[in-house]
């Protein structure tokens, strides 16, 4: 789950950054949007990912 969410945010972040940078001409809003996308990805993985504490990975 976390790997899939990470891949989605890894694809979306540069696209959002490029679009906002071209629109605004600055880096404040593009960097803020990338941070929000990564935060959202982490929250999704934390909310819907399976608990692995104490689980054996063999």
Short mmCIF file of C-alpha atoms in Angstrom, two decimals:
data_model
loop_
_atom_site.label_atom_id
_atom_site.label_comp_id
_atom_site.label_asym_id
_atom_site.label_seq_id
_atom_site.Cartn_x
_atom_site.Cartn_y
_atom_site.Cartn_z
CA UNK A 1 0.00 0.00 0.00
CA UNK A 2 2.65 2.51 1.05
CA UNK A 3 4.72 1.74 -2.03
CA UNK A 4 1.77 2.46 -4.33
CA UNK A 5 0.91 5.72 -2.58
CA UNK A 6 4.57 6.73 -2.71
CA UNK A 7 4.73 6.09 -6.44
CA UNK A 8 1.60 8.13 -7.08
CA UNK A 9 2.92 11.10 -5.11
CA UNK A 10 6.33 10.72 -6.78
CA UNK A 11 4.64 11.12 -10.17
CA UNK A 12 2.22 13.88 -9.20
CA UNK A 13 4.62 16.10 -7.26
CA UNK A 14 6.87 17.15 -10.18
CA UNK A 15 3.86 17.74 -12.41
CA UNK A 16 2.16 19.93 -9.84
CA UNK A 17 5.43 21.74 -9.10
CA UNK A 18 6.05 22.48 -12.79
CA UNK A 19 2.52 23.72 -13.36
CA UNK A 20 2.53 25.99 -10.34
CA UNK A 21 6.03 27.26 -11.02
CA UNK A 22 5.06 28.19 -14.57
CA UNK A 23 1.91 29.90 -13.32
CA UNK A 24 3.29 31.76 -10.30
CA UNK A 25 6.93 32.27 -11.30
CA UNK A 26 8.04 31.61 -7.71
CA UNK A 27 8.85 28.55 -5.64
CA UNK A 28 6.79 29.16 -2.48
CA UNK A 29 3.49 27.72 -3.72
CA UNK A 30 5.04 24.86 -5.73
CA UNK A 31 7.07 23.69 -2.72
CA UNK A 32 4.09 24.07 -0.43
CA UNK A 33 1.91 22.00 -2.76
CA UNK A 34 4.54 19.24 -2.96
CA UNK A 35 4.72 19.16 0.84
CA UNK A 36 0.92 18.90 1.05
CA UNK A 37 0.89 16.07 -1.52
CA UNK A 38 3.51 14.14 0.43
CA UNK A 39 1.65 14.71 3.69
CA UNK A 40 -1.56 13.47 2.09
CA UNK A 41 0.25 10.37 0.83
CA UNK A 42 1.59 9.62 4.30
CA UNK A 43 -1.81 10.09 5.89
CA UNK A 44 -3.45 7.78 3.33
CA UNK A 45 -0.81 5.10 3.91
CA UNK A 46 -1.17 5.45 7.70
CA UNK A 47 -4.97 5.28 7.56
CA UNK A 48 -5.40 2.41 5.11
CA UNK A 49 -2.12 0.47 5.30
CA UNK A 50 -2.03 -2.82 7.21
CA UNK A 51 -0.41 -2.89 10.64
CA UNK A 52 2.93 -4.70 10.51
CA UNK A 53 4.13 -4.24 14.10
CA UNK A 54 5.42 -7.59 15.36
CA UNK A 55 4.66 -9.33 12.04
CA UNK A 56 7.18 -11.75 10.54
CA UNK A 57 8.33 -10.86 7.02
CA UNK A 58 9.67 -14.27 6.00
#
